[in-house]
mmCIF file of C-alpha atoms in Angstrom:
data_model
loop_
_atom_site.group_PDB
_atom_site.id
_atom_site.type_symbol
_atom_site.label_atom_id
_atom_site.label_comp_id
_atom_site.label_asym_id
_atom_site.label_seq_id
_atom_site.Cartn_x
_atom_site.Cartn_y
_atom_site.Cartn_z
ATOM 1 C CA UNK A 1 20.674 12.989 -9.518
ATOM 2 C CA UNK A 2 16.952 13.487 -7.957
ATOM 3 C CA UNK A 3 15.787 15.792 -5.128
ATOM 4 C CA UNK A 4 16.157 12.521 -2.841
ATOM 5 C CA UNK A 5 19.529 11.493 -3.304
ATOM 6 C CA UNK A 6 21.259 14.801 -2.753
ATOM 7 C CA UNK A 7 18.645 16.233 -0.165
ATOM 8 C CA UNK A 8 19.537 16.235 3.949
ATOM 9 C CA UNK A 9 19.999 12.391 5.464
ATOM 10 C CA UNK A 10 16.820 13.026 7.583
ATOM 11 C CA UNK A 11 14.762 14.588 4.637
ATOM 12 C CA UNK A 12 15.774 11.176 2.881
ATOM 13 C CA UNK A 13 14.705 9.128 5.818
ATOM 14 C CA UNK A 14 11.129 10.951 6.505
ATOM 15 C CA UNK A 15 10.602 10.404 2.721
ATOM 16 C CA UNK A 16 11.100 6.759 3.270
ATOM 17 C CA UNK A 17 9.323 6.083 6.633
ATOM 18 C CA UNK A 18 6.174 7.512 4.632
ATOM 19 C CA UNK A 19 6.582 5.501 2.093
ATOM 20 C CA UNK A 20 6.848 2.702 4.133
ATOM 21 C CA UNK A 21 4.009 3.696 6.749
ATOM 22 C CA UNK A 22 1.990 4.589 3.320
ATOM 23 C CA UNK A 23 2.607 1.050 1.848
ATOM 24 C CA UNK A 24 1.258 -0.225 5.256
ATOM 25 C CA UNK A 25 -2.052 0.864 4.859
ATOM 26 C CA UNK A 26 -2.595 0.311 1.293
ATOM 27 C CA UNK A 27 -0.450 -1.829 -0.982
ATOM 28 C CA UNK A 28 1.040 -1.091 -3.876
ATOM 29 C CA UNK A 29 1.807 2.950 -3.196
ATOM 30 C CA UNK A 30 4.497 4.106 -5.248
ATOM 31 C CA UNK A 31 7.539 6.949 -5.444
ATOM 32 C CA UNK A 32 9.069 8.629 -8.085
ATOM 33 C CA UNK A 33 11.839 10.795 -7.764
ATOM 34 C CA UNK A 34 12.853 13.483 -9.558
ATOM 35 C CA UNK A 35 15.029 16.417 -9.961
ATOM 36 C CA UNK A 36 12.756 18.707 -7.572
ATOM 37 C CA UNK A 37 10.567 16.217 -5.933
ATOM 38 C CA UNK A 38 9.367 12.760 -4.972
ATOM 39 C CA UNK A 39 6.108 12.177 -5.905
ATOM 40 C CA UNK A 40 3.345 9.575 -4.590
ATOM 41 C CA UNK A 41 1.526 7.693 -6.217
ATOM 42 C CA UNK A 42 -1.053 4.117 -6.864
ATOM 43 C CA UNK A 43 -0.974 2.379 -10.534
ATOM 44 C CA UNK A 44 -4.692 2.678 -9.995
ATOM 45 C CA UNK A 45 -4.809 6.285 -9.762
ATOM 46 C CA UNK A 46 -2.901 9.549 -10.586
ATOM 47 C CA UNK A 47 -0.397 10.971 -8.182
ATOM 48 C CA UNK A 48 -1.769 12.490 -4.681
ATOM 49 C CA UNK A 49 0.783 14.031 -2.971
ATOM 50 C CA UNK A 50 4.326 15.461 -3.699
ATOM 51 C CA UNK A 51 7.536 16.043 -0.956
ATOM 52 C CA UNK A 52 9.674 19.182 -1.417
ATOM 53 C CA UNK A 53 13.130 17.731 0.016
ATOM 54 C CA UNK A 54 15.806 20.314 1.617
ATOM 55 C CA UNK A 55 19.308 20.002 0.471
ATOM 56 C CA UNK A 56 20.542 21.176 3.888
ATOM 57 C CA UNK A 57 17.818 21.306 6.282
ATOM 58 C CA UNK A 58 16.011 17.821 7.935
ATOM 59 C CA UNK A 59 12.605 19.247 7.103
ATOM 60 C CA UNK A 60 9.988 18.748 4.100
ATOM 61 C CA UNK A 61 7.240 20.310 2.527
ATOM 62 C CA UNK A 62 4.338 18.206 1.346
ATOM 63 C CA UNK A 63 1.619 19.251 -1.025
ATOM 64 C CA UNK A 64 -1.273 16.984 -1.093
ATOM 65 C CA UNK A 65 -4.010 16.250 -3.333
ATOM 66 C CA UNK A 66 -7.238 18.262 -2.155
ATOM 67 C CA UNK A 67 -10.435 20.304 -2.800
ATOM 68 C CA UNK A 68 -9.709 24.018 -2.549
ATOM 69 C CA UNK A 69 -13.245 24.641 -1.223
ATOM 70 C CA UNK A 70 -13.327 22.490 1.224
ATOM 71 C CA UNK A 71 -10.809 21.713 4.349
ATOM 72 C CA UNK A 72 -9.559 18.143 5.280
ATOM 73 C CA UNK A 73 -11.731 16.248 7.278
ATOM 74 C CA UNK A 74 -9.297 15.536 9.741
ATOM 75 C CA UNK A 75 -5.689 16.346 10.456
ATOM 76 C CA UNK A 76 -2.676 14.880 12.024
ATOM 77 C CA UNK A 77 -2.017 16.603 15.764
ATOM 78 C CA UNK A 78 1.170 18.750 15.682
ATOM 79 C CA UNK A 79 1.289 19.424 12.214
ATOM 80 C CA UNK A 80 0.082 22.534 10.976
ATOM 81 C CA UNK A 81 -1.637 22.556 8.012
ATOM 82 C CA UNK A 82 -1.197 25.689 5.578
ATOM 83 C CA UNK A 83 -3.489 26.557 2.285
ATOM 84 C CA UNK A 84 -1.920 28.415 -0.794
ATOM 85 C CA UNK A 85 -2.664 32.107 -1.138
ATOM 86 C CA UNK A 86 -2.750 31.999 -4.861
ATOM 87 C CA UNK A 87 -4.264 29.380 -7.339
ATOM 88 C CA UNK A 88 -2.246 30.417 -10.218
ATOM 89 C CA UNK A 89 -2.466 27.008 -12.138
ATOM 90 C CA UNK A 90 -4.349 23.759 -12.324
ATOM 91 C CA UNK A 91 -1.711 21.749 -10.397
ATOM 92 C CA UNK A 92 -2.205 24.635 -6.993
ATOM 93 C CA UNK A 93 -5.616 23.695 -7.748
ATOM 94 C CA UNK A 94 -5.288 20.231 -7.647
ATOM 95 C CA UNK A 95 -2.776 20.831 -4.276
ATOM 96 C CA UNK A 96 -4.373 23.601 -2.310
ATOM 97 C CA UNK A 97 -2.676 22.394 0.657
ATOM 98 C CA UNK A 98 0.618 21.702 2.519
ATOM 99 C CA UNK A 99 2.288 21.302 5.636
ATOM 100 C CA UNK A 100 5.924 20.864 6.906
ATOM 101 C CA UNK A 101 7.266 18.033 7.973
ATOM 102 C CA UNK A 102 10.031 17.029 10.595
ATOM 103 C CA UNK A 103 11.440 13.793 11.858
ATOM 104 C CA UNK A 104 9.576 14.803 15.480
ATOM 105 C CA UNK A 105 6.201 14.498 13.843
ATOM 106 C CA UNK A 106 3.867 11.863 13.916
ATOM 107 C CA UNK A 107 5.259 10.571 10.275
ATOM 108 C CA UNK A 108 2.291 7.153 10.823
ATOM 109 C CA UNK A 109 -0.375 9.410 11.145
ATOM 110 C CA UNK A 110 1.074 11.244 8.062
ATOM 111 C CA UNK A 111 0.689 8.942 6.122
ATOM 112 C CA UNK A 112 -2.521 7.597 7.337
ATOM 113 C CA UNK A 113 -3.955 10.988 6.520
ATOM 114 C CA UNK A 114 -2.190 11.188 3.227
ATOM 115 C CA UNK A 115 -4.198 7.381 2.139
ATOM 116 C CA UNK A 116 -7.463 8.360 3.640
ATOM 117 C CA UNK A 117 -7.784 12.281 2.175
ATOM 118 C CA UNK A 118 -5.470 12.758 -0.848
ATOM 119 C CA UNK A 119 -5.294 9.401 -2.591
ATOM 120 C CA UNK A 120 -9.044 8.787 -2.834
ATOM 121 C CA UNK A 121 -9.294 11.933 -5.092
ATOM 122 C CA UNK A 122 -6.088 10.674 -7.361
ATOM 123 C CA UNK A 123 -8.790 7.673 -7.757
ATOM 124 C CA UNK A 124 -11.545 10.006 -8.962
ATOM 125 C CA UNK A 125 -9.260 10.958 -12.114
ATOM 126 C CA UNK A 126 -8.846 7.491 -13.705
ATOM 127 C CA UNK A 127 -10.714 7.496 -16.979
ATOM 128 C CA UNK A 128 -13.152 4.719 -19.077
ATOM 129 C CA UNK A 129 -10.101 4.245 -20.888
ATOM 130 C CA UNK A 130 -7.652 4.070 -17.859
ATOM 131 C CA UNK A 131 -5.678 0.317 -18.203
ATOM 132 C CA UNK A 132 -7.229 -2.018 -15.648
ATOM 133 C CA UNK A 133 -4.368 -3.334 -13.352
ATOM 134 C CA UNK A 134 -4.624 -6.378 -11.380
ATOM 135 C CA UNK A 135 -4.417 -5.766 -7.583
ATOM 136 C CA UNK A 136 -3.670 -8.287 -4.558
ATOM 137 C CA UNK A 137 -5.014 -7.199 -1.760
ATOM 138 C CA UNK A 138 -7.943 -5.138 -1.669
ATOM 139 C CA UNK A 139 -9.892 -6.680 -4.695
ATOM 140 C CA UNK A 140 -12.768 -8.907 -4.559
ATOM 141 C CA UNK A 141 -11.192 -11.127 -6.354
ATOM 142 C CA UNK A 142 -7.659 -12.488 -8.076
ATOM 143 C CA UNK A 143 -7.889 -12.972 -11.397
ATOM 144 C CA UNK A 144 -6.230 -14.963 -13.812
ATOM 145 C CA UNK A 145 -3.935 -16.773 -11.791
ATOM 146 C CA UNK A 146 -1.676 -19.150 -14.566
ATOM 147 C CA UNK A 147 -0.922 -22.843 -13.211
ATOM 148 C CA UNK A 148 2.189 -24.740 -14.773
ATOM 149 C CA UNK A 149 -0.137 -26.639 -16.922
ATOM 150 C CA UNK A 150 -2.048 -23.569 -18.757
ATOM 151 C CA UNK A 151 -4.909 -23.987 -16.522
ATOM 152 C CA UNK A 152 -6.687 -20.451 -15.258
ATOM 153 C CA UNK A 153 -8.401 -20.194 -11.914
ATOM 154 C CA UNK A 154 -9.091 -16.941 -9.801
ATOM 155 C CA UNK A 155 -8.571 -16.593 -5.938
ATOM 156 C CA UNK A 156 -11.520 -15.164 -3.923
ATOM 157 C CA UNK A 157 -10.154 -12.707 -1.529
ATOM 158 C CA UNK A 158 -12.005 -13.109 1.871
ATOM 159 C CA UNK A 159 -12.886 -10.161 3.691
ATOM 160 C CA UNK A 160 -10.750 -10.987 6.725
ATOM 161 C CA UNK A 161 -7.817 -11.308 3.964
ATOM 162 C CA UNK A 162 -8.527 -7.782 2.750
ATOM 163 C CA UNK A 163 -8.821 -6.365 6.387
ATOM 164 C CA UNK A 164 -6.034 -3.883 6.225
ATOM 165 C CA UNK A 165 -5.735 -3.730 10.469
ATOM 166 C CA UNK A 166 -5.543 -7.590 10.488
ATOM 167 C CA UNK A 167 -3.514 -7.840 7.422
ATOM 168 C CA UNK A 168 -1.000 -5.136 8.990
ATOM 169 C CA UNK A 169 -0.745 -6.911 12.066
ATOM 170 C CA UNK A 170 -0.397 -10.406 10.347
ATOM 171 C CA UNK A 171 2.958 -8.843 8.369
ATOM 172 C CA UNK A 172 4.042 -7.539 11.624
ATOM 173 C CA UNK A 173 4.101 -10.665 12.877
ATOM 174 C CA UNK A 174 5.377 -12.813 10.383
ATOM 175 C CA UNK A 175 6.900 -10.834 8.189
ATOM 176 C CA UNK A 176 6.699 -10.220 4.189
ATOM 177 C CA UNK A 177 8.100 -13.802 3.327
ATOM 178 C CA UNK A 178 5.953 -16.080 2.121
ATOM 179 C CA UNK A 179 5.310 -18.710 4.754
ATOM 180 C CA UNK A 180 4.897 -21.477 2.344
ATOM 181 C CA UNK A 181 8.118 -21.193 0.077
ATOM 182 C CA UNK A 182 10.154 -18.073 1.389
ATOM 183 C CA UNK A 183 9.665 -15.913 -1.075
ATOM 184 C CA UNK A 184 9.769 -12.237 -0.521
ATOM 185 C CA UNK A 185 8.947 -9.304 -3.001
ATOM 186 C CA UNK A 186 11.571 -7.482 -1.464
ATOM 187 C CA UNK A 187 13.602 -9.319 -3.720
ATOM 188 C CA UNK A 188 12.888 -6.505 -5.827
ATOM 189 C CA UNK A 189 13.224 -3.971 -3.547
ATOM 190 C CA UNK A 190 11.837 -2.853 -0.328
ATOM 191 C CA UNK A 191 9.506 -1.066 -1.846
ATOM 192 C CA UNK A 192 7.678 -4.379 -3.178
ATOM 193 C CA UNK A 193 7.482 -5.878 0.159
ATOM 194 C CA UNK A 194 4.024 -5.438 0.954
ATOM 195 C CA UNK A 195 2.792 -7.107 -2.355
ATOM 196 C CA UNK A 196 2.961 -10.381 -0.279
ATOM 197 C CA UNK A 197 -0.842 -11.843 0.168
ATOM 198 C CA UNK A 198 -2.269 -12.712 3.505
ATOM 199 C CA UNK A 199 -3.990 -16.321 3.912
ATOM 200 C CA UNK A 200 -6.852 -17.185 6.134
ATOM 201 C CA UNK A 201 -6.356 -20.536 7.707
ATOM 202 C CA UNK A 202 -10.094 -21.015 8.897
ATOM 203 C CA UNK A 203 -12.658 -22.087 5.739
ATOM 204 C CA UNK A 204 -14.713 -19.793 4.940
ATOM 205 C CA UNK A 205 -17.900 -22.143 5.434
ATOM 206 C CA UNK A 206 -17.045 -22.564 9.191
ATOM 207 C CA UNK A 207 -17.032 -19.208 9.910
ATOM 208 C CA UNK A 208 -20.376 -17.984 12.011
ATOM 209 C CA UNK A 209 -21.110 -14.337 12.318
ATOM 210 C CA UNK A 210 -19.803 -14.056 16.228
ATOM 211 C CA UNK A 211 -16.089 -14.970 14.565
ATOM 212 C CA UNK A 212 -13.588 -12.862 15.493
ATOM 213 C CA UNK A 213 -10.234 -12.588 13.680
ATOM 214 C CA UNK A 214 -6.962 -13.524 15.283
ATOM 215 C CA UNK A 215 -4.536 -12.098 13.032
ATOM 216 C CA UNK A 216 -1.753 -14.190 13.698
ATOM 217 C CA UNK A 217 -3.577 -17.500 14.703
ATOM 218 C CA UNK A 218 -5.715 -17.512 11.758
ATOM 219 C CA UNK A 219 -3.897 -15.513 8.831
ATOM 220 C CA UNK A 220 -0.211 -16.023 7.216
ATOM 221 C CA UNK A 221 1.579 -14.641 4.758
ATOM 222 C CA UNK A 222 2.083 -16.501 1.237
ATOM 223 C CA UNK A 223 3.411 -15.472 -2.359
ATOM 224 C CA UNK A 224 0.836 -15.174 -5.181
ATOM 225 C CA UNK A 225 1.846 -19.029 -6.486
ATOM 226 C CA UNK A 226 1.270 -20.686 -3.056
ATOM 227 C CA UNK A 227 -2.095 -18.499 -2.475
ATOM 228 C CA UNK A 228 -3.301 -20.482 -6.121
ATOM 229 C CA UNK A 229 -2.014 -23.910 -5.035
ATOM 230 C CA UNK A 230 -4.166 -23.330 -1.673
ATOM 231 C CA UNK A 231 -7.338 -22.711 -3.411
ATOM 232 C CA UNK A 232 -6.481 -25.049 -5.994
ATOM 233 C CA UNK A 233 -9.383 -27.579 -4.133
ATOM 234 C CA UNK A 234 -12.382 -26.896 -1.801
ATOM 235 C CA UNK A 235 -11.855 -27.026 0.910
ATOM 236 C CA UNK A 236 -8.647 -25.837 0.358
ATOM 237 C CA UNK A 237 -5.087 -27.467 0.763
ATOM 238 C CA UNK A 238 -3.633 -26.372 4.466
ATOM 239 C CA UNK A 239 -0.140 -24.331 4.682
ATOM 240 C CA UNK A 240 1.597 -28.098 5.955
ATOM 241 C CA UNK A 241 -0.254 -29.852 2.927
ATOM 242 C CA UNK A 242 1.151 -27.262 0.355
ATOM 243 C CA UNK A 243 4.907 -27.116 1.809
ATOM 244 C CA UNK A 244 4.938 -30.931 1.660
ATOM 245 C CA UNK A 245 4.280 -31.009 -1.782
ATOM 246 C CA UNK A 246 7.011 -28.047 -2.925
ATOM 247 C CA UNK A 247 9.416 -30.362 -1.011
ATOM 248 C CA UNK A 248 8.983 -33.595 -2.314
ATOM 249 C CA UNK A 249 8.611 -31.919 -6.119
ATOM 250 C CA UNK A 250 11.695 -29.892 -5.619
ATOM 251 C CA UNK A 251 14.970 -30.868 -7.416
#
């Protein structure tokens, strides 16, 4: 059994609520749990921080990805952060820092702080050889989306789309279904949730630069497959347009 499963109920459920809070502000984070630990992680990088669960206490220790010369930027208020006295290997070289965490704390600012310091420097590490993974929300661009016929086209991902603020408070809103066809990743598991895109309703060419995004009048959420349909034409197919034509093709 791993760390998780056989730690403390509330160790368990401020490993989670990171995760979650984590997947929030970028998609695609990732966990895996082992014997001793749970470990964090992007496809795109290398792992940037590791949780220490407590078989019978409802605290954890996290070690984060860091530079040992140089102290965080910033720091989430009422947790106190704690440097390693010895640098005895690469890895508490790679994690010079820590900090304890409770179910009291601030676990959304945790995990803010854990996106925006450690997992930038798990980025650093990829190599010219790393295998390049497709991502859906925060690249330029889509790419090789596959139509039932064979054809290939790529979706341009809109700045307002990739807005991680609007894009938050768009999934809030809606939810991770997509609005379109109902599909959710979380048939997978709730951990896949936030792979759902976000689509923005207004065309792009009507937008002047004193716009200002309404995240739930102007963006909705929408599987990969209904995002391709959309921007199948220009000016793209509307959400109404789109469910009309799964419904009168469905069998």
């Amino acid at each position: 059994m791993t760390a998780h499963e056989v730690s403390h109920p509330e160790s368990q459920e401020i490993c989670d609520a990171l995760l979650q809070f984590m997947q929030q502000q970028l998609a695609g984070v990732e966990r895996k749990e082992a014997e001793d630990t749970c470990a964090f992680f992007h496809p795109e990088g290398s792992r940037f921080a590791y949780l220490y669960h407590q078989r019978n206490k409802p605290e954890t220790r996290i070690y984060f990805r860091a530079n040992p010369n140089t102290d965080p930027r910033w720091f989430p208020d009422g947790v106190k952060l704690q440097k390693r006295l010895r640098f005895d290997n690469s890895w508490a070289q790679r994690f010079p820092y820590f900090f304890d965490v409770s179910a009291s704390d601030n676990l959304e600012k945790v995990a803010v702080f854990l996106i925006e310091e450690a997992y930038p420097l798990s980025m650093k590490l990829k190599t010219k050889h790393s295998r390049k993974r497709l991502e859906y929300f925060t690249s330029e661009e889509v790419e090789a989306v596959k139509f039932v016929e064979g054809s290939v086209k790529s979706i341009r991902v809109n700045a307002y789309e990739r807005n991680r603020k609007a894009r938050n408070a768009c999934l809030k809103h809606y939810g991770t279904a997509c609005f379109i066809c109902g599909f959710s990743f979380a048939s997978f598991g709730k951990s896949f949730a936030s792979f759902i895109h976000v689509h923005h309703l207004v065309p792009i060419s009507s937008i002047g630069h004193e716009y200002h995004l309404d995240p739930i009048k102007d963006l909705r959420p929408v599987c990969p497959n209904c995002h391709a349909v959309i921007h199948r034409r220009e000016p793209p197919f509307g959400i109404e347009e789109v469910k009309s034509m799964l419904k009168k093709h469905q069998h």
